[in-house]
Amino acid sequence: QQQVRQSPQSLTVWEGETAILNCSYENSAFDYFPWYQQFPGEGPALLISILSVSNKKEDGRFTIFFNKREKKLSLHIADSQPGDSATYFCAASEQQGTGSKLSFGKGAKLTVSP
Amino acid sequence: GALVYQYPRRTICKSGTSMRMECQAVGFQATSVAWYRQSPQKTFELIALSTVNSAIKYEQNFTQEKFPISHPNLSFSSMTVLNAYLEDRGLYLCGAYGGDRYEQYFGPGTRLTVL
């Protein structure tokens, strides 16, 4: 079954607004949560990630908010730019040394209108 | 920085034939490589996880007989799709882990079209 769920499936925001992409998971053992950004024709690029010991991670305009109790997290993209238009994937894994396999959500397509 | 290359980027093969794709990590040591297939609907399917000096672990619905993988050193991995059919179409991605870090870096993928 789908272990990582994303919502909404697609989102359109105006340039300058904050885009919010949501993610939830089933497996309580997951403790590492990366977000990937994928443009058409390219592979997914690691954007930002968080460990379950933290509840917030910031990197420039990108912020992850994490709620371990509710098994939810969200990616906030502040001051959205047209160049942020891409598909965003939430993923999760259990960190058991290197090589832990990632479970991916189905992605959220973000469109930023100028 | 950590880079992952994949080649070929695109390939077309006839139904029933086989094709090999390669993955190379640059700038870090890829102790583990995960091979995924991304469907046209963007869903990721994990095919197998390969760790140097360990057995390759295949996921359910994927077998070594169909998707043999080689991971001979810390910078290179290859996977072959044997007897490819229409359902094998998709974007094949390799995700490489390095050293003691948990980040997984992806290559651009090999897009397989089966005629």
JSON list of C-alpha atoms in Angstrom, two decimals:
[
{"chain": "A", "resi": 1, "resn": "GLN", "atom": "CA", "xyz": [0.00, 0.00, 0.00]},
{"chain": "A", "resi": 2, "resn": "GLN", "atom": "CA", "xyz": [1.05, 3.60, -0.39]},
{"chain": "A", "resi": 3, "resn": "GLN", "atom": "CA", "xyz": [3.25, 4.40, 2.58]},
{"chain": "A", "resi": 4, "resn": "VAL", "atom": "CA", "xyz": [3.73, 8.06, 1.73]},
{"chain": "A", "resi": 5, "resn": "ARG", "atom": "CA", "xyz": [0.85, 10.25, 0.62]},
{"chain": "A", "resi": 6, "resn": "GLN", "atom": "CA", "xyz": [0.95, 13.73, -0.82]},
{"chain": "A", "resi": 7, "resn": "SER", "atom": "CA", "xyz": [-1.65, 16.42, -1.21]},
{"chain": "A", "resi": 8, "resn": "PRO", "atom": "CA", "xyz": [-2.67, 18.26, -3.20]},
{"chain": "A", "resi": 9, "resn": "GLN", "atom": "CA", "xyz": [-1.75, 16.46, -6.41]},
{"chain": "A", "resi": 10, "resn": "SER", "atom": "CA", "xyz": [-1.41, 19.79, -8.13]},
{"chain": "A", "resi": 11, "resn": "LEU", "atom": "CA", "xyz": [-1.21, 23.37, -6.98]},
{"chain": "A", "resi": 12, "resn": "THR", "atom": "CA", "xyz": [-1.12, 26.72, -8.71]},
{"chain": "A", "resi": 13, "resn": "VAL", "atom": "CA", "xyz": [0.08, 29.84, -6.95]},
{"chain": "A", "resi": 14, "resn": "TRP", "atom": "CA", "xyz": [0.96, 33.35, -8.05]},
{"chain": "A", "resi": 15, "resn": "GLU", "atom": "CA", "xyz": [4.51, 34.53, -8.14]},
{"chain": "A", "resi": 16, "resn": "GLY", "atom": "CA", "xyz": [5.52, 35.78, -4.71]},
{"chain": "A", "resi": 17, "resn": "GLU", "atom": "CA", "xyz": [3.02, 33.64, -2.79]},
{"chain": "A", "resi": 18, "resn": "THR", "atom": "CA", "xyz": [3.92, 30.79, -0.47]},
{"chain": "A", "resi": 19, "resn": "ALA", "atom": "CA", "xyz": [3.23, 27.34, -1.85]},
{"chain": "A", "resi": 20, "resn": "ILE", "atom": "CA", "xyz": [2.42, 24.63, 0.69]},
{"chain": "A", "resi": 21, "resn": "LEU", "atom": "CA", "xyz": [2.78, 20.97, -0.19]},
{"chain": "A", "resi": 22, "resn": "ASN", "atom": "CA", "xyz": [1.63, 18.35, 2.27]},
{"chain": "A", "resi": 23, "resn": "CYS", "atom": "CA", "xyz": [2.83, 14.86, 3.02]},
{"chain": "A", "resi": 24, "resn": "SER", "atom": "CA", "xyz": [1.81, 12.12, 5.43]},
{"chain": "A", "resi": 25, "resn": "TYR", "atom": "CA", "xyz": [3.19, 8.68, 6.13]},
{"chain": "A", "resi": 26, "resn": "GLU", "atom": "CA", "xyz": [2.18, 5.38, 7.68]},
{"chain": "A", "resi": 27, "resn": "ASN", "atom": "CA", "xyz": [5.34, 3.78, 9.00]},
{"chain": "A", "resi": 28, "resn": "SER", "atom": "CA", "xyz": [6.29, 5.04, 12.45]},
{"chain": "A", "resi": 29, "resn": "ALA", "atom": "CA", "xyz": [9.83, 3.76, 11.88]},
{"chain": "A", "resi": 30, "resn": "PHE", "atom": "CA", "xyz": [10.47, 6.33, 9.15]},
{"chain": "A", "resi": 31, "resn": "ASP", "atom": "CA", "xyz": [12.93, 8.88, 10.43]},
{"chain": "A", "resi": 32, "resn": "TYR", "atom": "CA", "xyz": [14.38, 10.55, 7.36]},
{"chain": "A", "resi": 33, "resn": "PHE", "atom": "CA", "xyz": [12.25, 12.67, 5.02]},
{"chain": "A", "resi": 34, "resn": "PRO", "atom": "CA", "xyz": [13.73, 14.20, 1.87]},
{"chain": "A", "resi": 35, "resn": "TRP", "atom": "CA", "xyz": [11.87, 16.32, -0.65]},
{"chain": "A", "resi": 36, "resn": "TYR", "atom": "CA", "xyz": [12.86, 16.05, -4.28]},
{"chain": "A", "resi": 37, "resn": "GLN", "atom": "CA", "xyz": [12.20, 18.47, -7.11]},
{"chain": "A", "resi": 38, "resn": "GLN", "atom": "CA", "xyz": [11.81, 17.10, -10.60]},
{"chain": "A", "resi": 39, "resn": "PHE", "atom": "CA", "xyz": [11.60, 19.03, -13.85]},
{"chain": "A", "resi": 40, "resn": "PRO", "atom": "CA", "xyz": [10.29, 17.38, -17.03]},
{"chain": "A", "resi": 41, "resn": "GLY", "atom": "CA", "xyz": [12.88, 15.16, -18.66]},
{"chain": "A", "resi": 42, "resn": "GLU", "atom": "CA", "xyz": [15.18, 15.19, -15.66]},
{"chain": "A", "resi": 43, "resn": "GLY", "atom": "CA", "xyz": [15.83, 13.03, -12.64]},
{"chain": "A", "resi": 44, "resn": "PRO", "atom": "CA", "xyz": [14.68, 14.10, -9.17]},
{"chain": "A", "resi": 45, "resn": "ALA", "atom": "CA", "xyz": [17.01, 16.51, -7.41]},
{"chain": "A", "resi": 46, "resn": "LEU", "atom": "CA", "xyz": [17.32, 16.52, -3.64]},
{"chain": "A", "resi": 47, "resn": "LEU", "atom": "CA", "xyz": [15.88, 19.82, -2.45]},
{"chain": "A", "resi": 48, "resn": "ILE", "atom": "CA", "xyz": [15.78, 19.67, 1.34]},
{"chain": "A", "resi": 49, "resn": "SER", "atom": "CA", "xyz": [15.46, 16.98, 3.97]},
{"chain": "A", "resi": 50, "resn": "ILE", "atom": "CA", "xyz": [14.66, 16.57, 7.64]},
{"chain": "A", "resi": 51, "resn": "LEU", "atom": "CA", "xyz": [15.25, 13.98, 10.33]},
{"chain": "A", "resi": 52, "resn": "SER", "atom": "CA", "xyz": [12.46, 13.04, 12.70]},
{"chain": "A", "resi": 53, "resn": "VAL", "atom": "CA", "xyz": [14.33, 14.50, 15.68]},
{"chain": "A", "resi": 54, "resn": "SER", "atom": "CA", "xyz": [13.63, 17.97, 14.28]},
{"chain": "A", "resi": 55, "resn": "ASN", "atom": "CA", "xyz": [10.34, 19.75, 13.71]},
{"chain": "A", "resi": 56, "resn": "LYS", "atom": "CA", "xyz": [11.59, 22.38, 11.30]},
{"chain": "A", "resi": 57, "resn": "LYS", "atom": "CA", "xyz": [14.26, 22.71, 8.66]},
{"chain": "A", "resi": 58, "resn": "GLU", "atom": "CA", "xyz": [14.95, 25.82, 6.62]},
{"chain": "A", "resi": 59, "resn": "ASP", "atom": "CA", "xyz": [17.07, 26.30, 3.54]},
{"chain": "A", "resi": 60, "resn": "GLY", "atom": "CA", "xyz": [16.59, 29.62, 1.87]},
{"chain": "A", "resi": 61, "resn": "ARG", "atom": "CA", "xyz": [13.03, 29.88, 0.60]},
{"chain": "A", "resi": 62, "resn": "PHE", "atom": "CA", "xyz": [12.30, 26.24, 1.40]},
{"chain": "A", "resi": 63, "resn": "THR", "atom": "CA", "xyz": [11.08, 25.12, 4.82]},
{"chain": "A", "resi": 64, "resn": "ILE", "atom": "CA", "xyz": [9.95, 21.74, 6.07]},
{"chain": "A", "resi": 65, "resn": "PHE", "atom": "CA", "xyz": [7.57, 21.58, 9.02]},
{"chain": "A", "resi": 66, "resn": "PHE", "atom": "CA", "xyz": [7.42, 18.16, 10.65]},
{"chain": "A", "resi": 67, "resn": "ASN", "atom": "CA", "xyz": [4.89, 16.74, 13.11]},
{"chain": "A", "resi": 68, "resn": "LYS", "atom": "CA", "xyz": [5.99, 13.34, 14.34]},
{"chain": "A", "resi": 69, "resn": "ARG", "atom": "CA", "xyz": [2.92, 12.71, 16.47]},
{"chain": "A", "resi": 70, "resn": "GLU", "atom": "CA", "xyz": [0.58, 13.20, 13.54]},
{"chain": "A", "resi": 71, "resn": "LYS", "atom": "CA", "xyz": [2.99, 11.66, 11.03]},
{"chain": "A", "resi": 72, "resn": "LYS", "atom": "CA", "xyz": [2.70, 14.68, 8.79]},
{"chain": "A", "resi": 73, "resn": "LEU", "atom": "CA", "xyz": [5.07, 17.12, 7.20]},
{"chain": "A", "resi": 74, "resn": "SER", "atom": "CA", "xyz": [4.83, 19.97, 4.78]},
{"chain": "A", "resi": 75, "resn": "LEU", "atom": "CA", "xyz": [7.09, 21.82, 2.40]},
{"chain": "A", "resi": 76, "resn": "HIS", "atom": "CA", "xyz": [6.67, 25.58, 2.29]},
{"chain": "A", "resi": 77, "resn": "ILE", "atom": "CA", "xyz": [8.10, 27.47, -0.65]},
{"chain": "A", "resi": 78, "resn": "ALA", "atom": "CA", "xyz": [8.20, 31.15, 0.17]},
{"chain": "A", "resi": 79, "resn": "ASP", "atom": "CA", "xyz": [8.20, 33.88, -2.47]},
{"chain": "A", "resi": 80, "resn": "SER", "atom": "CA", "xyz": [7.43, 31.33, -5.19]},
{"chain": "A", "resi": 81, "resn": "GLN", "atom": "CA", "xyz": [9.05, 31.93, -8.55]},
{"chain": "A", "resi": 82, "resn": "PRO", "atom": "CA", "xyz": [8.06, 30.66, -12.00]},
{"chain": "A", "resi": 83, "resn": "GLY", "atom": "CA", "xyz": [11.29, 28.65, -11.96]},
{"chain": "A", "resi": 84, "resn": "ASP", "atom": "CA", "xyz": [9.92, 26.68, -9.00]},
{"chain": "A", "resi": 85, "resn": "SER", "atom": "CA", "xyz": [7.30, 25.15, -11.28]},
{"chain": "A", "resi": 86, "resn": "ALA", "atom": "CA", "xyz": [8.06, 21.46, -11.08]},
{"chain": "A", "resi": 87, "resn": "THR", "atom": "CA", "xyz": [6.84, 18.23, -9.55]},
{"chain": "A", "resi": 88, "resn": "TYR", "atom": "CA", "xyz": [7.76, 17.78, -5.89]},
{"chain": "A", "resi": 89, "resn": "PHE", "atom": "CA", "xyz": [8.11, 14.39, -4.28]},
{"chain": "A", "resi": 90, "resn": "CYS", "atom": "CA", "xyz": [8.01, 13.65, -0.58]},
{"chain": "A", "resi": 91, "resn": "ALA", "atom": "CA", "xyz": [9.95, 10.55, 0.42]},
{"chain": "A", "resi": 92, "resn": "ALA", "atom": "CA", "xyz": [10.71, 8.68, 3.61]},
{"chain": "A", "resi": 93, "resn": "SER", "atom": "CA", "xyz": [13.02, 5.98, 4.86]},
{"chain": "A", "resi": 94, "resn": "GLU", "atom": "CA", "xyz": [14.30, 4.27, 7.97]},
{"chain": "A", "resi": 95, "resn": "GLN", "atom": "CA", "xyz": [17.91, 5.12, 8.55]},
{"chain": "A", "resi": 96, "resn": "GLN", "atom": "CA", "xyz": [19.63, 1.84, 9.11]},
{"chain": "A", "resi": 97, "resn": "GLY", "atom": "CA", "xyz": [23.00, 2.87, 7.83]},
{"chain": "A", "resi": 98, "resn": "THR", "atom": "CA", "xyz": [23.59, 3.55, 4.17]},
{"chain": "A", "resi": 99, "resn": "GLY", "atom": "CA", "xyz": [21.37, 2.01, 1.61]},
{"chain": "A", "resi": 100, "resn": "SER", "atom": "CA", "xyz": [18.01, 2.48, 3.27]},
{"chain": "A", "resi": 101, "resn": "LYS", "atom": "CA", "xyz": [15.36, 2.39, 0.59]},
{"chain": "A", "resi": 102, "resn": "LEU", "atom": "CA", "xyz": [13.15, 5.39, 0.00]},
{"chain": "A", "resi": 103, "resn": "SER", "atom": "CA", "xyz": [9.39, 5.26, -0.21]},
{"chain": "A", "resi": 104, "resn": "PHE", "atom": "CA", "xyz": [8.04, 8.01, -2.46]},
{"chain": "A", "resi": 105, "resn": "GLY", "atom": "CA", "xyz": [4.75, 9.81, -2.62]},
{"chain": "A", "resi": 106, "resn": "LYS", "atom": "CA", "xyz": [3.05, 10.22, -5.98]},
{"chain": "A", "resi": 107, "resn": "GLY", "atom": "CA", "xyz": [4.21, 13.78, -6.35]},
{"chain": "A", "resi": 108, "resn": "ALA", "atom": "CA", "xyz": [2.65, 17.21, -6.42]},
{"chain": "A", "resi": 109, "resn": "LYS", "atom": "CA", "xyz": [2.80, 19.36, -9.51]},
{"chain": "A", "resi": 110, "resn": "LEU", "atom": "CA", "xyz": [3.41, 22.99, -8.66]},
{"chain": "A", "resi": 111, "resn": "THR", "atom": "CA", "xyz": [2.74, 25.76, -11.15]},
{"chain": "A", "resi": 112, "resn": "VAL", "atom": "CA", "xyz": [3.81, 29.29, -10.30]},
{"chain": "A", "resi": 113, "resn": "SER", "atom": "CA", "xyz": [2.12, 31.87, -12.46]},
{"chain": "A", "resi": 114, "resn": "PRO", "atom": "CA", "xyz": [3.87, 35.18, -13.11]},
{"chain": "B", "resi": 1, "resn": "GLY", "atom": "CA", "xyz": [29.60, 18.18, -5.24]},
{"chain": "B", "resi": 2, "resn": "ALA", "atom": "CA", "xyz": [27.87, 14.86, -5.57]},
{"chain": "B", "resi": 3, "resn": "LEU", "atom": "CA", "xyz": [26.87, 14.01, -9.12]},
{"chain": "B", "resi": 4, "resn": "VAL", "atom": "CA", "xyz": [25.29, 10.95, -10.63]},
{"chain": "B", "resi": 5, "resn": "TYR", "atom": "CA", "xyz": [25.44, 10.24, -14.34]},
{"chain": "B", "resi": 6, "resn": "GLN", "atom": "CA", "xyz": [23.32, 7.78, -16.24]},
{"chain": "B", "resi": 7, "resn": "TYR", "atom": "CA", "xyz": [23.63, 6.60, -19.81]},
{"chain": "B", "resi": 8, "resn": "PRO", "atom": "CA", "xyz": [22.17, 6.24, -22.18]},
{"chain": "B", "resi": 9, "resn": "ARG", "atom": "CA", "xyz": [19.63, 8.97, -21.53]},
{"chain": "B", "resi": 10, "resn": "ARG", "atom": "CA", "xyz": [17.19, 7.43, -23.94]},
{"chain": "B", "resi": 11, "resn": "THR", "atom": "CA", "xyz": [16.98, 4.07, -25.60]},
{"chain": "B", "resi": 12, "resn": "ILE", "atom": "CA", "xyz": [14.56, 2.24, -27.82]},
{"chain": "B", "resi": 13, "resn": "CYS", "atom": "CA", "xyz": [14.50, -1.51, -28.11]},
{"chain": "B", "resi": 14, "resn": "LYS", "atom": "CA", "xyz": [12.36, -4.06, -29.82]},
{"chain": "B", "resi": 15, "resn": "SER", "atom": "CA", "xyz": [10.04, -6.19, -27.75]},
{"chain": "B", "resi": 16, "resn": "GLY", "atom": "CA", "xyz": [11.86, -9.27, -26.47]},
{"chain": "B", "resi": 17, "resn": "THR", "atom": "CA", "xyz": [15.33, -7.77, -26.68]},
{"chain": "B", "resi": 18, "resn": "SER", "atom": "CA", "xyz": [17.52, -6.56, -23.84]},
{"chain": "B", "resi": 19, "resn": "MET", "atom": "CA", "xyz": [19.25, -3.35, -22.98]},
{"chain": "B", "resi": 20, "resn": "ARG", "atom": "CA", "xyz": [21.85, -2.31, -20.44]},
{"chain": "B", "resi": 21, "resn": "MET", "atom": "CA", "xyz": [21.97, 0.97, -18.61]},
{"chain": "B", "resi": 22, "resn": "GLU", "atom": "CA", "xyz": [24.76, 2.43, -16.52]},
{"chain": "B", "resi": 23, "resn": "CYS", "atom": "CA", "xyz": [25.08, 4.66, -13.50]},
{"chain": "B", "resi": 24, "resn": "GLN", "atom": "CA", "xyz": [28.18, 6.48, -12.38]},
{"chain": "B", "resi": 25, "resn": "ALA", "atom": "CA", "xyz": [28.75, 8.43, -9.18]},
{"chain": "B", "resi": 26, "resn": "VAL", "atom": "CA", "xyz": [31.21, 11.31, -9.29]},
{"chain": "B", "resi": 27, "resn": "GLY", "atom": "CA", "xyz": [32.51, 13.21, -6.29]},
{"chain": "B", "resi": 28, "resn": "PHE", "atom": "CA", "xyz": [31.56, 10.62, -3.70]},
{"chain": "B", "resi": 29, "resn": "GLN", "atom": "CA", "xyz": [31.71, 6.91, -3.09]},
{"chain": "B", "resi": 30, "resn": "ALA", "atom": "CA", "xyz": [28.46, 5.15, -3.89]},
{"chain": "B", "resi": 31, "resn": "THR", "atom": "CA", "xyz": [28.42, 2.42, -1.28]},
{"chain": "B", "resi": 32, "resn": "SER", "atom": "CA", "xyz": [24.78, 1.71, -2.13]},
{"chain": "B", "resi": 33, "resn": "VAL", "atom": "CA", "xyz": [22.82, 2.19, -5.33]},
{"chain": "B", "resi": 34, "resn": "ALA", "atom": "CA", "xyz": [19.06, 1.90, -5.60]},
{"chain": "B", "resi": 35, "resn": "TRP", "atom": "CA", "xyz": [17.46, 1.34, -8.99]},
{"chain": "B", "resi": 36, "resn": "TYR", "atom": "CA", "xyz": [13.94, 2.68, -9.52]},
{"chain": "B", "resi": 37, "resn": "ARG", "atom": "CA", "xyz": [11.50, 2.78, -12.37]},
{"chain": "B", "resi": 38, "resn": "GLN", "atom": "CA", "xyz": [9.32, 5.85, -12.72]},
{"chain": "B", "resi": 39, "resn": "SER", "atom": "CA", "xyz": [6.10, 5.28, -14.58]},
{"chain": "B", "resi": 40, "resn": "PRO", "atom": "CA", "xyz": [4.51, 7.83, -16.95]},
{"chain": "B", "resi": 41, "resn": "GLN", "atom": "CA", "xyz": [2.22, 8.66, -14.03]},
{"chain": "B", "resi": 42, "resn": "LYS", "atom": "CA", "xyz": [5.36, 9.64, -12.10]},
{"chain": "B", "resi": 43, "resn": "THR", "atom": "CA", "xyz": [5.08, 6.81, -9.56]},
{"chain": "B", "resi": 44, "resn": "PHE", "atom": "CA", "xyz": [8.40, 5.43, -8.30]},
{"chain": "B", "resi": 45, "resn": "GLU", "atom": "CA", "xyz": [8.91, 1.68, -8.07]},
{"chain": "B", "resi": 46, "resn": "LEU", "atom": "CA", "xyz": [11.99, 0.44, -6.27]},
{"chain": "B", "resi": 47, "resn": "ILE", "atom": "CA", "xyz": [13.54, -2.39, -8.29]},
{"chain": "B", "resi": 48, "resn": "ALA", "atom": "CA", "xyz": [16.50, -3.31, -6.11]},
{"chain": "B", "resi": 49, "resn": "LEU", "atom": "CA", "xyz": [19.02, -2.01, -3.65]},
{"chain": "B", "resi": 50, "resn": "SER", "atom": "CA", "xyz": [22.66, -2.85, -4.24]},
{"chain": "B", "resi": 51, "resn": "THR", "atom": "CA", "xyz": [25.34, -2.39, -1.61]},
{"chain": "B", "resi": 52, "resn": "VAL", "atom": "CA", "xyz": [28.99, -3.06, -2.36]},
{"chain": "B", "resi": 53, "resn": "ASN", "atom": "CA", "xyz": [30.15, -6.32, -0.81]},
{"chain": "B", "resi": 54, "resn": "SER", "atom": "CA", "xyz": [26.60, -7.35, 0.04]},
{"chain": "B", "resi": 55, "resn": "ALA", "atom": "CA", "xyz": [23.88, -9.27, -1.74]},
{"chain": "B", "resi": 56, "resn": "ILE", "atom": "CA", "xyz": [21.57, -7.28, -4.00]},
{"chain": "B", "resi": 57, "resn": "LYS", "atom": "CA", "xyz": [18.07, -7.05, -2.57]},
{"chain": "B", "resi": 58, "resn": "TYR", "atom": "CA", "xyz": [15.26, -7.13, -5.10]},
{"chain": "B", "resi": 59, "resn": "GLU", "atom": "CA", "xyz": [11.79, -5.87, -4.34]},
{"chain": "B", "resi": 60, "resn": "GLN", "atom": "CA", "xyz": [8.67, -7.91, -4.86]},
{"chain": "B", "resi": 61, "resn": "ASN", "atom": "CA", "xyz": [7.75, -8.18, -8.54]},
{"chain": "B", "resi": 62, "resn": "PHE", "atom": "CA", "xyz": [11.35, -7.63, -9.61]},
{"chain": "B", "resi": 63, "resn": "THR", "atom": "CA", "xyz": [13.91, -10.42, -10.04]},
{"chain": "B", "resi": 64, "resn": "GLN", "atom": "CA", "xyz": [17.55, -10.85, -10.78]},
{"chain": "B", "resi": 65, "resn": "GLU", "atom": "CA", "xyz": [16.60, -12.99, -13.74]},
{"chain": "B", "resi": 66, "resn": "LYS", "atom": "CA", "xyz": [14.81, -10.04, -15.31]},
{"chain": "B", "resi": 67, "resn": "PHE", "atom": "CA", "xyz": [16.89, -7.11, -14.00]},
{"chain": "B", "resi": 68, "resn": "PRO", "atom": "CA", "xyz": [20.44, -8.29, -13.34]},
{"chain": "B", "resi": 69, "resn": "ILE", "atom": "CA", "xyz": [22.51, -5.66, -11.58]},
{"chain": "B", "resi": 70, "resn": "SER", "atom": "CA", "xyz": [26.26, -5.23, -11.29]},
{"chain": "B", "resi": 71, "resn": "HIS", "atom": "CA", "xyz": [27.88, -2.98, -8.69]},
{"chain": "B", "resi": 72, "resn": "PRO", "atom": "CA", "xyz": [31.59, -3.75, -8.97]},
{"chain": "B", "resi": 73, "resn": "ASN", "atom": "CA", "xyz": [33.01, -0.69, -7.27]},
{"chain": "B", "resi": 74, "resn": "LEU", "atom": "CA", "xyz": [32.16, 2.48, -5.39]},
{"chain": "B", "resi": 75, "resn": "SER", "atom": "CA", "xyz": [31.52, 4.60, -8.47]},
{"chain": "B", "resi": 76, "resn": "PHE", "atom": "CA", "xyz": [29.73, 2.38, -10.95]},
{"chain": "B", "resi": 77, "resn": "SER", "atom": "CA", "xyz": [26.60, 0.26, -11.25]},
{"chain": "B", "resi": 78, "resn": "SER", "atom": "CA", "xyz": [24.77, -1.19, -14.22]},
{"chain": "B", "resi": 79, "resn": "MET", "atom": "CA", "xyz": [21.43, -2.84, -14.72]},
{"chain": "B", "resi": 80, "resn": "THR", "atom": "CA", "xyz": [20.12, -4.79, -17.67]},
{"chain": "B", "resi": 81, "resn": "VAL", "atom": "CA", "xyz": [16.49, -5.15, -18.65]},
{"chain": "B", "resi": 82, "resn": "LEU", "atom": "CA", "xyz": [16.22, -8.60, -20.17]},
{"chain": "B", "resi": 83, "resn": "ASN", "atom": "CA", "xyz": [13.49, -9.52, -22.65]},
{"chain": "B", "resi": 84, "resn": "ALA", "atom": "CA", "xyz": [11.92, -6.09, -22.48]},
{"chain": "B", "resi": 85, "resn": "TYR", "atom": "CA", "xyz": [8.21, -5.75, -23.12]},
{"chain": "B", "resi": 86, "resn": "LEU", "atom": "CA", "xyz": [5.76, -2.89, -23.18]},
{"chain": "B", "resi": 87, "resn": "GLU", "atom": "CA", "xyz": [5.23, -2.99, -19.42]},
{"chain": "B", "resi": 88, "resn": "ASP", "atom": "CA", "xyz": [8.94, -2.33, -18.91]},
{"chain": "B", "resi": 89, "resn": "ARG", "atom": "CA", "xyz": [8.67, 1.13, -20.41]},
{"chain": "B", "resi": 90, "resn": "GLY", "atom": "CA", "xyz": [9.55, 4.04, -18.19]},
{"chain": "B", "resi": 91, "resn": "LEU", "atom": "CA", "xyz": [12.29, 6.17, -16.77]},
{"chain": "B", "resi": 92, "resn": "TYR", "atom": "CA", "xyz": [14.91, 4.11, -14.96]},
{"chain": "B", "resi": 93, "resn": "LEU", "atom": "CA", "xyz": [16.62, 6.02, -12.20]},
{"chain": "B", "resi": 94, "resn": "CYS", "atom": "CA", "xyz": [19.59, 5.18, -10.09]},
{"chain": "B", "resi": 95, "resn": "GLY", "atom": "CA", "xyz": [19.91, 6.73, -6.68]},
{"chain": "B", "resi": 96, "resn": "ALA", "atom": "CA", "xyz": [23.32, 6.57, -5.08]},
{"chain": "B", "resi": 97, "resn": "TYR", "atom": "CA", "xyz": [24.18, 6.79, -1.41]},
{"chain": "B", "resi": 98, "resn": "GLY", "atom": "CA", "xyz": [27.67, 7.62, -0.28]},
{"chain": "B", "resi": 99, "resn": "GLY", "atom": "CA", "xyz": [29.75, 6.85, 2.75]},
{"chain": "B", "resi": 100, "resn": "ASP", "atom": "CA", "xyz": [28.15, 7.70, 6.04]},
{"chain": "B", "resi": 101, "resn": "ARG", "atom": "CA", "xyz": [25.67, 10.14, 4.59]},
{"chain": "B", "resi": 102, "resn": "TYR", "atom": "CA", "xyz": [22.02, 9.31, 4.18]},
{"chain": "B", "resi": 103, "resn": "GLU", "atom": "CA", "xyz": [21.24, 11.58, 1.25]},
{"chain": "B", "resi": 104, "resn": "GLN", "atom": "CA", "xyz": [20.41, 9.76, -1.95]},
{"chain": "B", "resi": 105, "resn": "TYR", "atom": "CA", "xyz": [21.38, 11.47, -5.19]},
{"chain": "B", "resi": 106, "resn": "PHE", "atom": "CA", "xyz": [19.72, 10.62, -8.45]},
{"chain": "B", "resi": 107, "resn": "GLY", "atom": "CA", "xyz": [20.92, 10.55, -11.99]},
{"chain": "B", "resi": 108, "resn": "PRO", "atom": "CA", "xyz": [18.87, 12.00, -14.86]},
{"chain": "B", "resi": 109, "resn": "GLY", "atom": "CA", "xyz": [17.53, 8.58, -15.73]},
{"chain": "B", "resi": 110, "resn": "THR", "atom": "CA", "xyz": [17.46, 6.31, -18.75]},
{"chain": "B", "resi": 111, "resn": "ARG", "atom": "CA", "xyz": [14.19, 6.47, -20.61]},
{"chain": "B", "resi": 112, "resn": "LEU", "atom": "CA", "xyz": [13.31, 3.10, -22.08]},
{"chain": "B", "resi": 113, "resn": "THR", "atom": "CA", "xyz": [10.89, 2.80, -24.95]},
{"chain": "B", "resi": 114, "resn": "VAL", "atom": "CA", "xyz": [9.88, -0.66, -26.10]},
{"chain": "B", "resi": 115, "resn": "LEU", "atom": "CA", "xyz": [8.46, -1.11, -29.58]}
]
